[in-house]
mmCIF file with all atom_site columns, C-alpha atoms in Angstrom:
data_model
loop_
_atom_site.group_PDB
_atom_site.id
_atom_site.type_symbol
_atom_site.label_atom_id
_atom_site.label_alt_id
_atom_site.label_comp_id
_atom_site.label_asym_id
_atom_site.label_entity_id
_atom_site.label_seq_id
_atom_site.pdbx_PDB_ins_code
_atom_site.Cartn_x
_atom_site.Cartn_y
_atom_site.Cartn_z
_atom_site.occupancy
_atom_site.B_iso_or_equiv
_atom_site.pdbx_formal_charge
_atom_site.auth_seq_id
_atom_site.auth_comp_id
_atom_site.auth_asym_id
_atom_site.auth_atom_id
_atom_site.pdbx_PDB_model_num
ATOM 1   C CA . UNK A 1 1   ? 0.000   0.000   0.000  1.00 57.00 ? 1   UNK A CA 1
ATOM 2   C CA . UNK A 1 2   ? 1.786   3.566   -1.008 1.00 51.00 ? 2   UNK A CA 1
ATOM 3   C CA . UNK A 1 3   ? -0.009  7.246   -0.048 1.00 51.00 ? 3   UNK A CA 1
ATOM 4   C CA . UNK A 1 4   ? -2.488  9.370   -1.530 1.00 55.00 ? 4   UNK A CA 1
ATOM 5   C CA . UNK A 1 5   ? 0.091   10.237  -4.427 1.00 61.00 ? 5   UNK A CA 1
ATOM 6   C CA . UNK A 1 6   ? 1.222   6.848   -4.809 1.00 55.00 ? 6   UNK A CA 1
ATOM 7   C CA . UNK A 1 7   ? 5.139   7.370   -3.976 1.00 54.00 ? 7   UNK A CA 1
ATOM 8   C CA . UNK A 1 8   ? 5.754   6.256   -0.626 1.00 57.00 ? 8   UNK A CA 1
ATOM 9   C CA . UNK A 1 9   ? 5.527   2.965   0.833  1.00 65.00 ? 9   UNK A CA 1
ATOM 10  C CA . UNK A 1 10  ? 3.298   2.380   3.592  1.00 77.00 ? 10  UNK A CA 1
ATOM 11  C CA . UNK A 1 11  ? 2.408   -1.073  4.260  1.00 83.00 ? 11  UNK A CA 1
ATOM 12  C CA . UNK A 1 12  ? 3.998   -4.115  3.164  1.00 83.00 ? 12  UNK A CA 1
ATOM 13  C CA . UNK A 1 13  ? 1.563   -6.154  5.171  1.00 82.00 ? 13  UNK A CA 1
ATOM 14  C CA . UNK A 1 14  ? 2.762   -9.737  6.421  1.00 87.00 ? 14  UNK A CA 1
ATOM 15  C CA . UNK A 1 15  ? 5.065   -10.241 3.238  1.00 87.00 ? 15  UNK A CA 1
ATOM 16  C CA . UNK A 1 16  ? 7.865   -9.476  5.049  1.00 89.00 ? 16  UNK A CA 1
ATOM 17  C CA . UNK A 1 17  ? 9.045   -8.557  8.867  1.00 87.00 ? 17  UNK A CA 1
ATOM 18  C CA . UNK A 1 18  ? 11.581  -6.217  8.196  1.00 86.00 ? 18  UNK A CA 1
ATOM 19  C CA . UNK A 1 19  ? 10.338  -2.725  7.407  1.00 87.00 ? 19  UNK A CA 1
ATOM 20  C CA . UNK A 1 20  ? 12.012  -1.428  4.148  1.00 86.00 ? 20  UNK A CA 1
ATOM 21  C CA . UNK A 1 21  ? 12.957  2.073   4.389  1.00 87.00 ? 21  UNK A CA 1
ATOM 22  C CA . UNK A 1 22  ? 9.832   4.171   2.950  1.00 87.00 ? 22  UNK A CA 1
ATOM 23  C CA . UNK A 1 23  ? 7.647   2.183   6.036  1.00 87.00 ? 23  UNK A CA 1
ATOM 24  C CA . UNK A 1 24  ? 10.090  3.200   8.546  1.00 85.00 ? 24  UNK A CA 1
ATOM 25  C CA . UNK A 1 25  ? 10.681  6.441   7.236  1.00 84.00 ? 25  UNK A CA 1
ATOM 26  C CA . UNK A 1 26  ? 6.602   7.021   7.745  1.00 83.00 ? 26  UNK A CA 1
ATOM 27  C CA . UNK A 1 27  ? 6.773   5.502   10.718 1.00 81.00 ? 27  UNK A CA 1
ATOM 28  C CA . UNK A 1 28  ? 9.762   7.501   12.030 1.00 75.00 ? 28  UNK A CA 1
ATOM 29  C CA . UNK A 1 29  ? 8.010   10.592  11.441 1.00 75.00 ? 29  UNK A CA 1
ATOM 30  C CA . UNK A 1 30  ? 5.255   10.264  13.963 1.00 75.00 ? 30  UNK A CA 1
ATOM 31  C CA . UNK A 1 31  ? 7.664   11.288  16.708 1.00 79.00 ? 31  UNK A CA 1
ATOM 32  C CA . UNK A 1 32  ? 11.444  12.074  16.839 1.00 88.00 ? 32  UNK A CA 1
ATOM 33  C CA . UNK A 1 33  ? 11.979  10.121  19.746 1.00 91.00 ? 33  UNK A CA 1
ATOM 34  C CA . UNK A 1 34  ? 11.308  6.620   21.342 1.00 93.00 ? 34  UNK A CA 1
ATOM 35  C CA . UNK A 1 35  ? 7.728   6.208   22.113 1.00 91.00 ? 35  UNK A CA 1
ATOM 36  C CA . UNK A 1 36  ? 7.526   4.561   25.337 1.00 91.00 ? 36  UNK A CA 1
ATOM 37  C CA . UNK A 1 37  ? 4.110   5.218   26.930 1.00 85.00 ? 37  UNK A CA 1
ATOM 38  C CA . UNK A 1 38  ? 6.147   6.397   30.299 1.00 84.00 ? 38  UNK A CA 1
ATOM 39  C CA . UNK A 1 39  ? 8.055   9.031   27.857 1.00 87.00 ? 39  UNK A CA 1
ATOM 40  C CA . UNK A 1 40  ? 12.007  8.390   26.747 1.00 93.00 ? 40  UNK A CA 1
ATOM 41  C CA . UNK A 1 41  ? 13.823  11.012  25.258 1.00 93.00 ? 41  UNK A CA 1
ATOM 42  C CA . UNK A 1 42  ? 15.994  9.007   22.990 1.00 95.00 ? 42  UNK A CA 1
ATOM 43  C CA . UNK A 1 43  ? 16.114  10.319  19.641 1.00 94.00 ? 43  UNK A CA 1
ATOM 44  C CA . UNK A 1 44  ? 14.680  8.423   16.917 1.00 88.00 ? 44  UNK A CA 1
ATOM 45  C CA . UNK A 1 45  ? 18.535  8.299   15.246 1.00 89.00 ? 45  UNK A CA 1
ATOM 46  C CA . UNK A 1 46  ? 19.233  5.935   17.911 1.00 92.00 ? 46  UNK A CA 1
ATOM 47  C CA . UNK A 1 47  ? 16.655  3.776   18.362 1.00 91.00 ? 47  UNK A CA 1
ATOM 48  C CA . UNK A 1 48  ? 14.242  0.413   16.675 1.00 91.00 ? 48  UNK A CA 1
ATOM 49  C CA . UNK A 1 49  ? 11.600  0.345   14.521 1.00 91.00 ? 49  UNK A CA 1
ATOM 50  C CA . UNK A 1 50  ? 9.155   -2.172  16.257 1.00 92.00 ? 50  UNK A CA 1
ATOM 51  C CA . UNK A 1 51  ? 5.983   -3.879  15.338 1.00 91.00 ? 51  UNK A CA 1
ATOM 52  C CA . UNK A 1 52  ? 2.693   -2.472  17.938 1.00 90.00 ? 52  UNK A CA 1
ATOM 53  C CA . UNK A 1 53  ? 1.287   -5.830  17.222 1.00 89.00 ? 53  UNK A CA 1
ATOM 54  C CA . UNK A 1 54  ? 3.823   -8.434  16.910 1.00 89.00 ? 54  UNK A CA 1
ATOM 55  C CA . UNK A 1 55  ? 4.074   -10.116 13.542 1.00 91.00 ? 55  UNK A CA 1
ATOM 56  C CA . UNK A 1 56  ? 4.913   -13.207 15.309 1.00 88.00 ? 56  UNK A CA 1
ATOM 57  C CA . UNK A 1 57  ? 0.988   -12.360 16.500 1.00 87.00 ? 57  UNK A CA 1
ATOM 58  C CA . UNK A 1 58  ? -0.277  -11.420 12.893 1.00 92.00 ? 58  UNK A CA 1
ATOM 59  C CA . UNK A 1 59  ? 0.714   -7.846  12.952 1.00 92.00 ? 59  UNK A CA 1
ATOM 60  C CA . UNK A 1 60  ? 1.304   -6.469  9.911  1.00 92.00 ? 60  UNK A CA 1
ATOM 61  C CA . UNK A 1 61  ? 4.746   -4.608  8.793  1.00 92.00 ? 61  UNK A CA 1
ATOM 62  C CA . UNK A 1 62  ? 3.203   -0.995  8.010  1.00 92.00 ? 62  UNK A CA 1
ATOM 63  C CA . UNK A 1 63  ? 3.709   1.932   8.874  1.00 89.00 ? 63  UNK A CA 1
ATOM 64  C CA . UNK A 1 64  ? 0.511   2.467   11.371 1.00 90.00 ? 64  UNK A CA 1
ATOM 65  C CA . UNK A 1 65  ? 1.710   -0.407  13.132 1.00 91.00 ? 65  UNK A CA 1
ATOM 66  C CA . UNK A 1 66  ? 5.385   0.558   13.798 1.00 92.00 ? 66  UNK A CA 1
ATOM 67  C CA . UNK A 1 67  ? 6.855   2.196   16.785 1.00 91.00 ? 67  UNK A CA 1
ATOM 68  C CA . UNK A 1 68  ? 10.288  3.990   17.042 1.00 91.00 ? 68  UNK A CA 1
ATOM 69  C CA . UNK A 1 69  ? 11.490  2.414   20.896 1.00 93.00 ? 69  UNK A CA 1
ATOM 70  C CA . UNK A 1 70  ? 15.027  2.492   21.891 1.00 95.00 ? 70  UNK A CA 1
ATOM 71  C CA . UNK A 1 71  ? 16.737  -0.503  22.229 1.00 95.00 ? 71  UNK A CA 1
ATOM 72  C CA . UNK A 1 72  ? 16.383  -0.634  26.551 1.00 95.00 ? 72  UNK A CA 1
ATOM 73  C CA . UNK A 1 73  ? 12.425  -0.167  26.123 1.00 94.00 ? 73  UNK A CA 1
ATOM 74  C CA . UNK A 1 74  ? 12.448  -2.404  22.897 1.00 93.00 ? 74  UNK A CA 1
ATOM 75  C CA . UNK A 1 75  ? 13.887  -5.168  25.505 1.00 94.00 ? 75  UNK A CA 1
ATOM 76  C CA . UNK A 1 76  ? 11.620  -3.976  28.507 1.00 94.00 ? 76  UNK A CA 1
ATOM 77  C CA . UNK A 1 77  ? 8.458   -4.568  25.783 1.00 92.00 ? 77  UNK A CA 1
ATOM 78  C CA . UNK A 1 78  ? 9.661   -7.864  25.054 1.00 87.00 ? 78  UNK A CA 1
ATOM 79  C CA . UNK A 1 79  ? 10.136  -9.037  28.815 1.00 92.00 ? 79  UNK A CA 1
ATOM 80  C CA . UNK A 1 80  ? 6.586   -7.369  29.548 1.00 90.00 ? 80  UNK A CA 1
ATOM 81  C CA . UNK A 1 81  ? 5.049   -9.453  27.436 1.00 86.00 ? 81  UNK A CA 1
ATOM 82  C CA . UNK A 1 82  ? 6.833   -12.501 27.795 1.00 86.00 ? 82  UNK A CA 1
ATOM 83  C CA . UNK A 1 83  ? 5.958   -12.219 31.770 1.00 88.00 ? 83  UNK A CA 1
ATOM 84  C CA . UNK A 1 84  ? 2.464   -11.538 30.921 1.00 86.00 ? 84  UNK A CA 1
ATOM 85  C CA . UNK A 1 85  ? 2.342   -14.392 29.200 1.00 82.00 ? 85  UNK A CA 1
ATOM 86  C CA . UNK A 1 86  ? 3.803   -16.779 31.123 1.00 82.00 ? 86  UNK A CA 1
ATOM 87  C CA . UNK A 1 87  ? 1.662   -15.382 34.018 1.00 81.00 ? 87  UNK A CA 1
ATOM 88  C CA . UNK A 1 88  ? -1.691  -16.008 31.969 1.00 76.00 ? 88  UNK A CA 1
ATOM 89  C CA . UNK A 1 89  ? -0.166  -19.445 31.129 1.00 77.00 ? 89  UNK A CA 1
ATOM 90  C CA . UNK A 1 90  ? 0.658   -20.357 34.419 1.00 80.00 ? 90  UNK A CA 1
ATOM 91  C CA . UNK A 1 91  ? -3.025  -19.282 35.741 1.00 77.00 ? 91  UNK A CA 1
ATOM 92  C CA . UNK A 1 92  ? -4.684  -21.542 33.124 1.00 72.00 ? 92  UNK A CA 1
ATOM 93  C CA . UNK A 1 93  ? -2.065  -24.542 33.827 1.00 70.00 ? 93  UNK A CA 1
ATOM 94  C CA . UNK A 1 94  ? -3.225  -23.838 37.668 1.00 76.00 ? 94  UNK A CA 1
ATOM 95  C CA . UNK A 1 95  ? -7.155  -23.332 36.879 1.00 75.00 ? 95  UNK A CA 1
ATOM 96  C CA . UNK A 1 96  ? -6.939  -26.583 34.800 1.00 69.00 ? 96  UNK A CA 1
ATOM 97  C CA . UNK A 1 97  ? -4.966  -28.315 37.445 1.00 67.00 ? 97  UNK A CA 1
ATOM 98  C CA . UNK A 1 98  ? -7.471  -27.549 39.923 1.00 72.00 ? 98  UNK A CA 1
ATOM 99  C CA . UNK A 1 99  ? -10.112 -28.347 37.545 1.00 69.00 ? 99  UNK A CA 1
ATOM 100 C CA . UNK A 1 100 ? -9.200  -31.867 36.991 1.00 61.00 ? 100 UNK A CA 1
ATOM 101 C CA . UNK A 1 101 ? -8.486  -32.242 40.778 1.00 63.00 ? 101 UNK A CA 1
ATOM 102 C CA . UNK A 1 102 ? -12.468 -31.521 41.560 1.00 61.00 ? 102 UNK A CA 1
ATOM 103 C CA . UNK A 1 103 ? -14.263 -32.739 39.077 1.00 57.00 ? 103 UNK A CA 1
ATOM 104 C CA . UNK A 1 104 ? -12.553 -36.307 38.653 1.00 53.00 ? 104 UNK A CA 1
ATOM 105 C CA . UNK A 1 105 ? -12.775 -35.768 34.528 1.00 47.00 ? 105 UNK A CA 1
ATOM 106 C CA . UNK A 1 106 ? -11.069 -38.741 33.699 1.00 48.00 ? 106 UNK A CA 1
ATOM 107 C CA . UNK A 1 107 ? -9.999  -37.444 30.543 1.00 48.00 ? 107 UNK A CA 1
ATOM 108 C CA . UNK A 1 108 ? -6.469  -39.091 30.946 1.00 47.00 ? 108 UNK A CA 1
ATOM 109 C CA . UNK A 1 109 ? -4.451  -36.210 32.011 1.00 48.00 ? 109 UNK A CA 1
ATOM 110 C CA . UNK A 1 110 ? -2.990  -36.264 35.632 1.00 47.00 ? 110 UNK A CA 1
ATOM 111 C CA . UNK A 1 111 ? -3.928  -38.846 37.628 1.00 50.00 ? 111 UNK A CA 1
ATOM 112 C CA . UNK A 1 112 ? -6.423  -41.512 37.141 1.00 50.00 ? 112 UNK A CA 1
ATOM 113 C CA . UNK A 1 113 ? -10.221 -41.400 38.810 1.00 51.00 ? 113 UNK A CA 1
ATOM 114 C CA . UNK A 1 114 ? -10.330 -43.282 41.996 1.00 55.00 ? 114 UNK A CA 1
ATOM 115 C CA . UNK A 1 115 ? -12.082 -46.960 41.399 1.00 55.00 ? 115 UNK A CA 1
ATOM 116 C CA . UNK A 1 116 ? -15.533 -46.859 42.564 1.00 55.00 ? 116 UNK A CA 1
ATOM 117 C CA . UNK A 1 117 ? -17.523 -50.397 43.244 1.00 56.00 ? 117 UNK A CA 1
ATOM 118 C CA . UNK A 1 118 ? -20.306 -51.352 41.211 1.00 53.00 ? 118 UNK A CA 1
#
């Protein structure tokens, strides 16, 4: 997808995960500095060009969903999320754990349901 005119790049959609230059170029222009929520002054010259929606998640490579972070809050993203999650995993693991433990599903995960006489 190119602008209005037809000259500059804008989206290259899931084709590829690197931006070429005319996506980060539009992206780069939405502020001249890294973009962390909690503010960074960082200059843009110095920092990433990272997907808002991870392609790894079906985000596409385009300029509306590229941020400019610098490389500490680029890392601090990825950790966030990776905690997050693991945290959301761990509950579910936990919930189905618990699950399994009261209701005796049988299902032939865990343990097997107690023998009951006929």
């Amino acid at each position: 997808m190119t602008d209005a005119q037809g000259r500059t790049l804008l989206d290259v959609g899931r084709k590829q995960r690197c931006a070429p230059d005319p996506v980060r170029q539009a992206a780069g222009f939405k502020k001249p500095y890294c973009e962390w929520h909690e503010g960074c002054d960082m200059p843009r010259s110095w920092s990433q060009y990272d997907h808002i929606v991870p392609f790894s998640h079906g985000g596409a490579t385009s300029a509306d969903n590229m941020q400019v972070l610098c490389s500490t809050h680029n890392r601090l993203k990825h950790r966030l999320q990776a905690k997050m999650n693991r945290q959301i995993w761990e509950h579910h693991h936990a919930q189905n754990h618990q699950d399994t433990e009261t209701s005796g599903s049988g299902d032939g995960e865990g343990e097997p349901a107690p023998a009951t006489a006929p």
